[in-house]
Amino acid sequence: MTGVDSHCPYCALQCGIRLTADTSGVVSLQPREFPTNRGGLCQKGWTAAQLLRVPDRVTAPLVRDDSGALAESTWDEAYARIVSGIRGAQAAGGPDAVAVFGGGGLTNEKAYTLGKFARVALGTSRIDYNGRFCMSSAAAAGNRAFGLDRGLPFPLTDLAGAGAVLLVGSNLSETMPPSVQHLTGVRERGGLIVVDPRRSATAALTESGGGIHLQPVPGTDIAVLLGLLHLVVHGGHCDAGYLADRTTGWEVVCDAASLWWPERVERVSGVPVDRLRAAAACLAAASPIGGGCGAYVLTGRGAEQHAHGTDTVTAAINLALALGLPGRPGSGYGCITGQGNGQGGREHGQKADQLPGYRSITDRAARAHVAGVWGVPAADLPGPGLPAVQLLDAIGEPGGPRVLFVHGANPVVSAPDSDRVRAKLAQLELLVVADFVPSETAMLADVVLPVPQWAEEEGTMTSLEGRVLRRRRAIPPPANVRDELQIWRDLAQLLDAPTEFAADPAAVLDELARASAGGVADYAGVELARLDAGEALHWPVPQTGHPGTPRLFLDRFATPDGRARMVPVDVTPVADDVRDDAPIYLITGRILQQYQSGAQTRRVPELLRGESSSFVQLHPLLAAGLGIEEGDTVRVTSARGTACGIARLSADIRRDTVFMPFHFPGPGAANAVTNPATDPISGMPEFKVCAVQVTRVDAEVATA
Ligand code: SF4
């Protein structure tokens, strides 16, 4: 038996686990002590080793043949199809005729190399990734305010001592259950404040004296946050010294908040004035200016996945700044990163406008630095590309992509307006998908490339608190599987790329460290030997021997003048609001047993037994009005499409709202209904709210 310490393959909490392989290569898994999980795991983590044995594993390249079927091929045949497709597309449509869609689950080394492969080997500007659907609004708001985007600029364990935690749009109890233990202290102090249109498992933690649940109309989080700021201002709870010393723009932000008195907030959001006042008082009392033991403001996808999500997060940041929280020990603002490498995956070049180290692709000095590391002329690097929704939408349009690579993503399930995405992919001349399971997107591909999965690869990941972690191999991948680093090196050579591509993850990390050196996300001092020795390295780590930076902003923010930038924001109507023919809000989210598009967790029998198909949660009074009973099949219809699920009646949700999980494909696909309208700054789609009609399916049949 051999054992290695690694981390769970799924979410950004990156719970510590130990993997043990027996002599026949069967891997078992145990939780281990690690700061984020302290020996705990959720069901997904406990069952992760079953992923290594899924029966429909892709173990050989697949190429679509003349009959239209995917058939096993050799690697040479698969490469030949890809190279001829690229050459043909670029001869007809130029470099941007080839596009790349990456993933927030790829290791740092793979995220970095994919960006380099796109810009240098393919010469295309068109690369973006599924993190655009996950973290982009929080990233945009963090960059705008602080000059830097690291999800949590402090270790998660810091939450334990807080007197108040305001959690906007995050259901940690289902998405990251082991993280809830860090909220024990704040619940005991009665300071957990959860903003969610549902009484989620996390909102339920506020009961029995744990805190306060605010249950706003979907899409009105920003009004709630402006109302809280209004009450902080008018209650005399602002930290005037902090605002004067550490921020700019306060006066105009303060003026904007003055328009959001609590009664107006109640009219817009439905949150009662007394609860809003109680939440503001709780935050103020816990803040340093109130003499409390510290307060945090945290946002999740519920706040961020909106066509104005950047503004909602900005409102949360403004509130935190008014209370003097960011950059104070024991207090702060942060966002809860979702995907396993959602943090590292957004730092090293998968984003349309980005070079490694969180550098801007339009910055002359950044281009020169990275081009120097890559050994190519800076002038040869493409400019910014298109964010994910626009990238996929450009397929089939004049000048749009003709070839698409998909790595570590399943946009047919995870993208908004997913039926349209499926139709777009059908217009490609060549779709190449690298995956270890036949995901819904892989099944549409012309070429499927089999790649290793988490316990079969080496590399690094970066957790939700910006800590760089080791992912270790416990067993070798199946014989005919090739690592993405090798695939990109092979293809780069076949395409006569003007530079070398390393296939060894250790060599790639060295190169990444050099490419990121001096950037915002500076990994210059991150070395495998240091990680293997157990050092806790939170970026920036600007040189060898630097201890890392677990807590950011203690002295200054990462803006040119060192001050946080406060930006006034206001309430904007949701892009697809309720109306006579679509009078109900749809909200979407994750459930305990499934992860993201479900391509992995839907293949784990134990998880599938827990939750095997889509459902529609709705209030009993809404259901009664619609003639729907528990267990009925209901159809949810928007201006874009329909999805069906089994009705679950619950008083935990607002009467004007239904909820669907987004993990399921086919008739239950919630994203067939969601709205692709995007945030003008971040490119984030409005997954979290749209107007729908809800009907009972057999009632439709009966009246047909
Ligand atoms: Fe931990 Fe997330 Fe894995 Fe669950 S899915 S065990 S919370 S890392």
XYZ file of C-alpha atoms and ligand atoms in Angstrom:
712
model
C 0.000 0.000 0.000
C 1.286 3.460 -0.872
C -0.189 6.716 0.328
C -0.055 10.373 -0.693
C -1.504 13.525 0.800
C -3.653 15.483 -1.628
C -6.917 17.412 -1.786
C -10.495 16.727 -2.786
C -11.056 17.076 -6.556
C -14.168 19.196 -6.333
C -14.645 22.592 -4.727
C -12.348 25.451 -3.733
C -12.353 24.498 -0.054
C -9.814 21.879 -1.193
C -10.314 19.652 1.842
C -7.228 17.696 2.826
C -7.350 13.970 2.077
C -4.969 11.029 2.094
C -5.098 8.634 -0.834
C -3.976 5.051 -0.515
C -3.634 2.680 -3.463
C -3.595 -1.080 -2.948
C -1.507 -3.444 -5.043
C -4.219 -3.707 -7.697
C -4.418 0.065 -8.015
C -7.705 0.545 -6.179
C -7.584 3.854 -4.348
C -9.185 4.500 -0.981
C -9.524 7.878 0.622
C -9.463 9.268 4.137
C -9.914 12.851 5.315
C -6.902 14.420 6.932
C -6.341 17.380 9.154
C -6.087 20.570 7.113
C -7.030 24.114 8.117
C -10.032 24.466 5.797
C -11.694 21.130 6.646
C -10.115 20.115 9.975
C -10.590 16.463 9.187
C -14.100 16.862 7.767
C -15.399 15.996 4.291
C -18.764 16.234 2.596
C -20.413 13.362 0.733
C -18.769 14.417 -2.499
C -15.318 14.239 -0.958
C -15.935 10.936 0.819
C -16.976 9.292 -2.460
C -14.416 10.947 -4.741
C -12.343 7.780 -5.158
C -15.325 6.179 -6.936
C -14.700 8.630 -9.782
C -11.501 6.736 -10.540
C -13.532 3.623 -11.381
C -16.424 5.016 -13.427
C -17.394 2.389 -16.013
C -17.743 4.788 -18.930
C -14.293 6.308 -18.517
C -12.832 7.613 -21.786
C -9.652 5.580 -22.224
C -8.804 6.087 -25.904
C -9.074 8.978 -28.370
C -12.423 9.109 -30.132
C -12.932 10.543 -33.609
C -16.298 10.988 -35.295
C -16.369 8.790 -38.399
C -18.203 9.047 -41.699
C -21.300 7.450 -40.213
C -21.441 10.190 -37.586
C -20.434 7.921 -34.715
C -17.569 8.499 -32.305
C -15.096 5.661 -32.840
C -11.840 4.781 -31.118
C -8.776 6.002 -32.959
C -5.050 6.272 -32.481
C -3.524 9.428 -31.088
C -1.888 10.089 -34.464
C -5.287 9.944 -36.197
C -6.829 12.235 -33.602
C -3.982 14.728 -33.885
C -4.141 14.650 -37.696
C -7.856 15.490 -37.599
C -7.221 18.351 -35.193
C -4.262 19.827 -37.053
C -5.977 19.704 -40.429
C -9.076 21.274 -38.866
C -7.050 24.107 -37.364
C -5.134 24.731 -40.573
C -8.272 24.745 -42.682
C -10.165 27.030 -40.321
C -7.331 29.517 -39.935
C -6.642 29.564 -43.680
C -10.248 30.573 -44.208
C -10.884 32.714 -41.167
C -7.557 33.821 -39.723
C -6.077 32.969 -36.301
C -9.273 33.768 -34.398
C -11.134 31.059 -36.304
C -9.905 28.739 -33.550
C -11.151 29.269 -30.001
C -10.460 27.716 -26.608
C -12.787 27.193 -23.662
C -11.005 26.242 -20.433
C -12.010 25.276 -16.928
C -11.658 26.337 -13.326
C -10.827 22.777 -12.293
C -7.576 22.603 -14.254
C -4.358 22.707 -12.235
C -2.380 25.939 -12.207
C 0.111 24.374 -14.583
C -2.607 23.420 -17.048
C -4.462 26.727 -16.812
C -1.186 28.516 -17.504
C -0.188 26.276 -20.404
C -3.636 26.451 -21.972
C -3.351 30.247 -22.106
C 0.093 29.989 -23.645
C -1.068 27.315 -26.118
C -3.931 29.545 -27.288
C -1.856 32.698 -27.728
C 1.384 31.203 -29.025
C 0.619 27.858 -30.703
C -2.819 28.779 -32.045
C -2.200 32.530 -32.243
C -5.785 33.202 -31.239
C -7.199 35.859 -28.963
C -10.267 33.724 -28.383
C -9.798 31.998 -25.086
C -12.051 32.157 -22.067
C -13.257 29.638 -19.501
C -16.089 28.460 -17.321
C -14.879 30.564 -14.400
C -16.545 33.405 -16.293
C -19.772 31.764 -15.111
C -18.530 31.486 -11.552
C -16.203 34.139 -10.214
C -16.041 36.973 -12.691
C -18.255 39.547 -10.965
C -16.484 39.146 -7.638
C -13.166 39.342 -9.461
C -14.164 42.514 -11.311
C -15.437 44.192 -8.155
C -12.359 43.153 -6.167
C -10.024 44.454 -8.828
C -11.978 47.709 -9.056
C -11.983 48.321 -5.309
C -8.755 46.788 -4.070
C -6.611 46.546 -7.212
C -6.419 42.801 -6.646
C -8.741 39.785 -6.724
C -8.021 37.041 -4.213
C -11.288 35.419 -3.060
C -10.526 35.461 0.637
C -7.725 37.888 1.466
C -7.420 36.134 4.821
C -7.382 32.493 5.991
C -10.821 30.944 6.372
C -10.003 30.077 9.980
C -10.018 33.813 10.806
C -13.833 33.712 10.691
C -13.882 31.786 13.957
C -13.344 34.867 16.088
C -15.857 37.151 14.370
C -18.784 38.810 16.096
C -20.726 39.082 12.836
C -20.549 37.501 9.380
C -22.809 38.813 6.629
C -23.119 36.056 4.011
C -24.781 37.246 0.810
C -25.918 34.581 -1.639
C -23.942 31.571 -0.457
C -25.245 28.216 0.742
C -22.103 26.897 2.409
C -23.960 24.185 4.283
C -24.630 22.384 0.993
C -21.782 23.537 -1.214
C -18.911 23.309 1.314
C -20.240 21.639 4.468
C -16.901 21.374 6.322
C -16.530 25.158 6.119
C -19.546 25.649 8.375
C -17.467 24.723 11.413
C -15.682 28.061 10.998
C -19.031 29.778 11.647
C -19.599 28.084 15.014
C -18.248 31.020 16.995
C -20.237 33.668 15.174
C -23.436 31.630 15.548
C -22.817 31.317 19.260
C -22.520 35.103 19.338
C -25.760 35.459 17.367
C -23.971 37.222 14.535
C -24.563 35.145 11.399
C -26.564 37.145 8.852
C -27.604 35.247 5.699
C -29.151 36.919 2.660
C -30.954 34.365 0.494
C -34.410 34.178 -1.125
C -34.652 30.667 0.303
C -34.399 29.408 3.826
C -31.436 27.338 2.681
C -29.571 24.972 4.961
C -27.200 27.873 5.620
C -29.999 30.349 6.295
C -31.398 27.840 8.795
C -28.166 28.210 10.789
C -29.354 31.671 11.808
C -32.228 30.174 13.809
C -32.267 29.477 17.542
C -30.333 32.645 18.233
C -27.670 32.058 15.562
C -28.414 35.290 13.745
C -30.707 36.790 11.133
C -32.051 35.564 7.806
C -32.956 38.223 5.242
C -35.094 36.780 2.429
C -35.193 39.324 -0.403
C -36.936 39.237 -3.748
C -34.483 37.653 -6.222
C -32.242 40.262 -7.806
C -32.589 42.817 -5.002
C -29.513 41.996 -2.917
C -28.053 45.319 -3.942
C -31.006 47.183 -2.425
C -30.496 45.283 0.833
C -26.803 46.166 0.857
C -27.508 49.830 0.112
C -30.091 49.818 2.888
C -27.581 48.356 5.340
C -25.085 51.040 4.347
C -27.761 53.692 4.807
C -28.430 52.458 8.340
C -24.719 52.270 9.154
C -24.302 55.871 8.013
C -27.355 57.222 9.788
C -26.602 55.220 12.917
C -23.215 56.925 13.173
C -21.370 53.620 12.754
C -19.003 54.573 9.921
C -15.305 54.351 10.652
C -14.455 57.933 9.702
C -10.736 57.631 10.408
C -10.419 54.491 8.294
C -12.430 56.031 5.460
C -10.220 59.129 5.488
C -6.956 57.219 5.642
C -7.612 54.165 3.504
C -10.280 54.919 0.886
C -11.230 57.289 -1.906
C -14.709 58.072 -3.172
C -16.562 57.812 0.134
C -18.581 61.014 -0.162
C -20.329 60.068 -3.388
C -20.964 56.517 -2.143
C -22.452 57.950 1.035
C -24.722 60.256 -0.988
C -25.941 57.320 -3.101
C -26.749 55.259 0.004
C -28.753 58.102 1.504
C -31.454 57.366 -1.100
C -31.974 53.840 0.245
C -33.828 54.381 3.493
C -35.136 51.160 5.060
C -38.788 51.605 4.127
C -37.806 52.001 0.475
C -35.596 48.914 0.713
C -38.525 46.967 2.145
C -40.760 48.038 -0.740
C -38.192 46.888 -3.308
C -36.753 43.797 -1.628
C -39.478 42.641 0.720
C -37.012 42.579 3.632
C -38.822 44.004 6.687
C -37.427 47.208 8.124
C -36.948 45.729 11.588
C -34.836 42.867 10.265
C -32.752 45.212 8.188
C -32.187 47.401 11.246
C -31.266 44.381 13.349
C -28.736 43.228 10.747
C -27.137 46.680 10.518
C -26.928 46.943 14.291
C -25.347 43.494 14.535
C -22.682 44.355 11.960
C -21.961 47.714 13.556
C -21.629 46.284 17.053
C -19.201 43.598 15.879
C -17.036 45.989 13.849
C -13.824 47.468 15.216
C -15.404 50.949 15.258
C -18.179 49.512 17.459
C -15.678 47.954 19.832
C -16.650 44.438 18.725
C -14.494 41.395 18.056
C -14.603 41.775 14.275
C -16.980 41.479 11.332
C -16.847 40.029 7.831
C -18.853 40.613 4.669
C -18.792 37.620 2.294
C -20.425 37.175 -1.100
C -21.240 34.078 -3.140
C -22.792 33.293 -6.489
C -26.239 34.399 -5.361
C -25.007 37.977 -5.225
C -22.640 37.721 -8.160
C -24.423 35.838 -10.962
C -26.417 38.789 -12.214
C -26.286 41.137 -15.167
C -25.180 43.742 -12.606
C -23.367 41.399 -10.241
C -20.241 43.546 -10.194
C -22.302 46.392 -8.758
C -23.890 44.137 -6.141
C -20.464 42.969 -4.991
C -19.309 46.579 -5.036
C -22.197 47.455 -2.718
C -21.019 44.701 -0.356
C -17.466 46.040 -0.498
C -18.668 49.606 0.118
C -20.516 48.420 3.221
C -17.420 46.616 4.477
C -15.262 49.677 3.825
C -17.687 52.018 5.594
C -17.386 49.794 8.655
C -13.588 49.786 8.337
C -13.291 46.021 7.830
C -10.991 45.176 4.860
C -7.335 44.971 5.764
C -8.047 44.807 9.500
C -6.982 41.695 11.463
C -10.122 39.824 12.516
C -12.354 41.579 9.974
C -12.661 41.819 6.219
C -14.461 41.342 2.931
C -14.141 38.213 0.802
C -15.891 36.136 -1.834
C -16.384 32.391 -1.597
C -14.710 30.858 -4.645
C -16.571 27.875 -6.085
C -14.595 25.616 -8.411
C -11.679 23.519 -7.210
C -9.095 25.777 -8.824
C -11.435 28.694 -9.349
C -8.780 30.935 -7.804
C -5.635 29.717 -9.601
C -7.611 29.146 -12.787
C -8.428 32.842 -12.989
C -4.887 34.072 -12.445
C -2.679 32.663 -15.187
C -4.098 33.389 -18.595
C -7.335 31.503 -19.287
C -9.307 34.726 -19.190
C -9.885 36.578 -22.428
C -8.079 39.719 -21.274
C -5.339 38.246 -19.163
C -1.731 37.068 -19.123
C -0.117 35.011 -16.317
C 0.218 36.577 -12.885
C -3.140 38.322 -13.298
C -1.519 40.670 -15.807
C -3.554 42.618 -18.323
C -3.086 41.556 -21.908
C -3.352 45.199 -22.966
C -0.515 46.363 -20.692
C 2.616 46.953 -22.736
C 5.063 46.062 -19.939
C 3.079 42.921 -19.033
C 3.125 41.745 -22.642
C 6.857 42.333 -22.880
C 7.524 40.413 -19.664
C 5.443 37.372 -20.569
C 6.616 37.345 -24.176
C 10.173 37.335 -22.844
C 9.484 34.264 -20.715
C 7.816 32.561 -23.664
C 10.590 33.536 -26.079
C 8.345 35.230 -28.624
C 8.011 38.855 -29.794
C 5.518 40.790 -27.683
C 3.957 42.132 -30.869
C 2.989 38.578 -31.823
C 0.774 38.095 -28.755
C -2.895 38.577 -29.613
C -4.976 41.208 -27.860
C -8.031 40.639 -25.690
C -10.592 38.069 -26.791
C -14.256 37.589 -25.968
C -15.752 36.608 -22.592
C -17.392 33.189 -22.455
C -21.003 33.990 -23.396
C -19.959 36.202 -26.296
C -17.302 33.687 -27.369
C -19.844 30.880 -27.643
C -22.366 33.206 -29.244
C -19.883 34.182 -31.969
C -19.853 30.606 -33.310
C -21.642 30.476 -36.629
C -21.462 34.244 -37.052
C -19.288 35.997 -39.679
C -15.713 35.970 -38.382
C -16.664 33.637 -35.546
C -14.856 30.522 -34.326
C -14.933 27.515 -36.639
C -12.942 25.256 -34.322
C -13.353 25.049 -30.551
C -11.213 23.299 -27.945
C -12.946 22.539 -24.636
C -10.798 21.573 -21.669
C -12.233 20.804 -18.250
C -15.682 22.222 -18.965
C -19.159 21.070 -19.936
C -20.839 24.195 -21.333
C -23.770 22.264 -22.806
C -24.999 21.926 -19.212
C -23.278 24.801 -17.414
C -23.787 27.723 -19.819
C -26.928 29.871 -19.732
C -29.514 29.373 -22.486
C -27.952 25.959 -22.966
C -30.143 24.855 -25.882
C -28.750 27.771 -27.859
C -25.201 26.773 -26.860
C -25.859 23.245 -28.115
C -27.099 24.663 -31.430
C -24.025 26.883 -31.662
C -21.635 23.973 -31.110
C -23.363 22.088 -33.929
C -22.262 24.853 -36.313
C -18.556 24.295 -35.678
C -16.341 22.682 -38.294
C -14.459 20.928 -35.495
C -15.177 20.525 -31.791
C -12.369 19.026 -29.710
C -13.136 18.069 -26.111
C -10.563 16.794 -23.633
C -12.204 14.989 -20.723
C -12.024 11.786 -18.744
C -15.748 11.084 -18.922
C -18.140 11.315 -21.867
C -19.745 14.552 -20.728
C -22.717 15.996 -22.583
C -20.322 18.342 -24.420
C -17.866 15.546 -25.216
C -20.677 13.563 -26.812
C -21.127 16.377 -29.338
C -17.431 16.514 -30.208
C -15.687 15.528 -33.410
C -12.628 14.502 -31.422
C -12.541 13.452 -27.756
C -9.144 13.315 -26.084
C -8.858 11.107 -22.970
C -7.002 12.833 -20.140
C -6.029 11.940 -16.561
C -8.217 12.824 -13.626
C -7.313 14.307 -10.299
C -5.616 11.388 -8.503
C -3.694 10.490 -11.652
C -1.934 13.821 -12.118
C 0.670 16.020 -10.445
C 0.460 19.757 -10.066
C -0.735 22.599 -7.901
C -4.094 24.156 -7.120
C -4.899 27.448 -5.378
C -7.645 27.352 -2.780
C -10.356 29.894 -1.993
C -7.961 31.636 0.414
C -5.173 31.999 -2.161
C -3.072 29.182 -0.731
C -1.125 27.158 -3.281
C -1.589 23.417 -2.686
C -0.093 20.222 -4.017
C -2.222 17.854 -6.070
C -0.461 14.490 -6.029
C -0.694 11.376 -8.147
C -1.804 8.241 -6.306
C -2.077 5.948 -9.338
C -1.079 6.174 -13.001
C -3.794 6.999 -15.549
C -5.033 4.285 -17.936
C -2.435 3.320 -20.518
C -3.749 5.202 -23.538
C -4.610 8.395 -21.676
C -2.409 11.446 -22.249
C -1.896 14.376 -19.962
C -3.068 17.741 -21.326
C 0.441 19.143 -20.950
C 1.700 16.460 -23.311
C -1.217 16.984 -25.703
C -0.529 20.718 -25.965
C 3.194 20.101 -26.442
C 2.492 17.548 -29.179
C 0.033 19.816 -30.957
C 2.312 22.828 -30.614
C 5.082 20.891 -32.342
C 2.751 19.722 -35.103
C 1.614 23.317 -35.601
C 5.249 24.555 -35.770
C 4.758 26.774 -32.730
C 7.559 29.309 -32.274
C 8.425 28.224 -28.719
C 8.766 25.191 -26.471
C 5.996 23.721 -24.332
C 6.995 21.771 -21.231
C 5.074 18.590 -20.429
C 6.497 18.105 -16.931
C 4.324 19.875 -14.309
C 7.365 20.779 -12.204
C 8.983 22.499 -15.181
C 5.716 24.282 -15.956
C 5.457 25.560 -12.372
C 8.977 26.969 -12.660
C 8.005 28.728 -15.882
C 4.718 29.947 -14.393
C 6.642 31.351 -11.435
C 8.841 33.352 -13.809
C 5.932 34.488 -15.959
C 3.976 35.654 -12.904
C 6.957 37.349 -11.218
C 6.168 40.986 -10.556
C 2.499 40.494 -11.404
C -0.434 40.866 -9.039
C -0.727 37.108 -8.492
C 2.987 36.658 -7.978
C 4.095 33.015 -7.655
C 7.826 33.740 -8.105
C 8.706 32.094 -4.787
C 6.320 29.145 -5.070
C 8.443 26.007 -5.364
C 7.430 22.370 -5.270
C 10.038 21.668 -2.597
C 8.516 24.295 -0.319
C 5.008 22.985 -0.858
C 6.186 19.414 -0.293
C 7.803 20.532 2.946
C 4.347 21.644 4.092
C 4.811 25.425 3.839
C 1.530 27.345 3.715
C 2.150 29.661 0.766
C -0.590 32.199 0.096
C 0.196 34.412 -2.886
C 1.806 36.838 -3.450
C 5.080 35.004 -2.854
C 7.384 37.424 -4.688
C 10.676 35.634 -4.187
C 12.332 32.484 -2.948
C 12.203 32.387 0.826
C 9.286 34.831 1.061
C 6.803 33.432 3.594
C 3.723 34.195 1.499
C 0.890 36.564 2.348
C -1.976 34.951 4.249
C -3.526 38.333 5.073
C -3.638 41.010 2.398
C -4.130 44.765 2.645
C -2.956 45.147 6.258
C -0.958 48.264 5.335
C -2.244 49.265 1.925
C -4.503 48.116 -0.873
C -3.068 47.073 -4.232
C -4.122 50.288 -5.958
C -1.643 52.881 -7.187
C -2.255 55.127 -4.166
C -2.739 52.273 -1.720
C -6.353 53.256 -0.981
C -9.482 51.243 -1.654
C -11.635 52.760 -4.391
C -15.260 53.234 -3.397
C -17.576 53.339 -6.410
C -21.217 54.443 -6.180
C -23.724 51.851 -7.384
C -27.483 51.730 -7.608
C -30.302 49.238 -8.031
C -30.909 48.011 -11.569
C -33.960 45.928 -12.571
C -33.241 42.308 -13.437
C -32.726 41.802 -17.153
C -35.706 39.444 -17.570
C -38.219 40.627 -14.966
C -41.565 39.101 -14.065
C -44.600 40.049 -16.157
C -48.068 38.724 -16.936
C -46.918 35.814 -19.089
C -43.962 34.958 -16.823
C -45.023 35.977 -13.326
C -42.637 33.895 -11.212
C -38.920 34.195 -10.505
C -36.628 31.246 -11.178
C -33.460 31.010 -9.095
C -30.865 28.266 -9.534
C -28.134 26.787 -7.402
C -26.230 23.753 -6.179
C -27.294 20.878 -3.954
C -25.302 18.809 -1.497
C -24.785 15.674 -3.586
C -23.884 17.202 -6.935
C -21.134 19.428 -8.250
C -21.334 21.973 -11.087
C -22.519 20.394 -14.378
C -22.666 17.009 -12.629
C -20.480 15.318 -15.265
C -18.441 13.792 -12.442
C -20.813 13.498 -9.479
C -23.692 12.104 -11.536
C -21.400 9.126 -12.180
C -20.897 8.357 -8.483
C -23.640 5.858 -7.525
C -23.826 6.935 -3.898
C -24.326 10.578 -4.865
C -26.816 9.725 -7.567
C -28.860 7.743 -5.053
C -29.001 10.892 -2.921
C -30.241 13.130 -5.721
C -30.730 11.647 -9.171
C -32.853 14.117 -11.091
C -33.962 17.673 -11.285
C -36.651 19.146 -9.070
C -38.576 22.372 -8.670
C -38.887 23.773 -5.158
C -41.921 25.995 -4.684
C -43.995 27.384 -1.849
C -47.207 25.464 -0.996
C -49.315 28.590 -1.517
C -47.825 29.187 -4.957
C -48.311 25.511 -5.749
C -51.940 25.622 -4.648
C -52.598 28.565 -6.923
C -51.076 26.669 -9.836
C -52.838 23.383 -9.063
C -49.556 21.648 -8.345
C -49.080 18.981 -5.694
C -46.002 17.403 -4.185
C -44.438 14.977 -6.662
C -46.117 16.379 -9.762
C -43.961 16.938 -12.807
C -43.836 20.645 -13.509
C -42.569 22.609 -16.431
C -40.642 25.856 -15.974
C -40.706 28.035 -19.080
C -38.847 31.248 -19.866
C -38.412 33.295 -23.015
C -35.537 30.961 -23.912
C -36.630 27.438 -23.125
C -38.177 24.966 -20.749
C -37.049 22.580 -18.039
C -39.019 19.992 -16.125
C -38.639 18.709 -12.600
C -40.515 17.041 -9.792
C -42.391 19.475 -7.558
C -41.126 19.796 -4.004
C -43.368 21.912 -1.862
C -41.639 23.858 0.863
C -42.355 26.937 2.920
C -38.609 27.632 2.851
C -38.870 29.569 -0.397
C -40.585 32.844 -1.194
C -44.081 32.610 -2.665
C -43.014 34.465 -5.812
C -40.023 32.239 -6.569
C -39.130 28.693 -7.626
C -35.720 27.054 -7.304
C -34.036 24.481 -9.541
C -30.593 22.864 -9.225
C -28.453 23.316 -12.343
C -26.541 20.009 -12.303
C -28.809 18.002 -14.570
C -28.908 17.689 -18.390
C -31.780 16.829 -20.688
C -35.371 17.731 -19.834
C -34.361 18.811 -16.322
C -31.673 21.250 -17.473
C -32.272 24.488 -15.569
C -29.857 26.327 -17.827
C -32.172 25.807 -20.791
C -34.246 28.450 -19.020
C -31.633 30.843 -17.579
C -30.783 34.200 -19.088
C -27.505 34.827 -20.969
C -27.697 38.592 -20.366
C -24.268 39.562 -19.071
C -22.739 42.049 -16.687
C -21.159 44.868 -18.744
C -17.970 44.786 -16.660
C -17.437 41.142 -15.746
C -19.220 39.260 -18.540
C -21.073 37.226 -15.884
C -24.432 35.865 -17.094
C -27.586 36.380 -15.060
C -27.941 32.764 -13.911
C -29.569 33.686 -10.660
C -32.838 35.231 -11.725
C -35.234 35.227 -14.640
C -38.974 35.347 -15.199
C -40.781 32.064 -15.799
C -44.143 30.455 -16.130
C -44.702 27.319 -14.053
C -47.244 24.676 -15.076
C -48.142 21.114 -14.155
C -47.197 18.870 -17.072
C -50.177 16.533 -16.936
C -52.469 19.560 -16.668
C -51.019 20.746 -19.986
C -51.696 17.332 -21.494
C -55.235 17.297 -20.125
C -56.052 20.652 -21.690
C -54.238 19.990 -24.967
Fe -14.466 19.521 0.798
Fe -15.576 20.727 -1.291
Fe -14.604 18.269 -1.503
Fe -16.813 18.654 -0.121
S -16.545 19.008 -2.320
S -15.071 17.409 0.502
S -16.411 20.647 0.788
S -13.440 20.142 -1.100
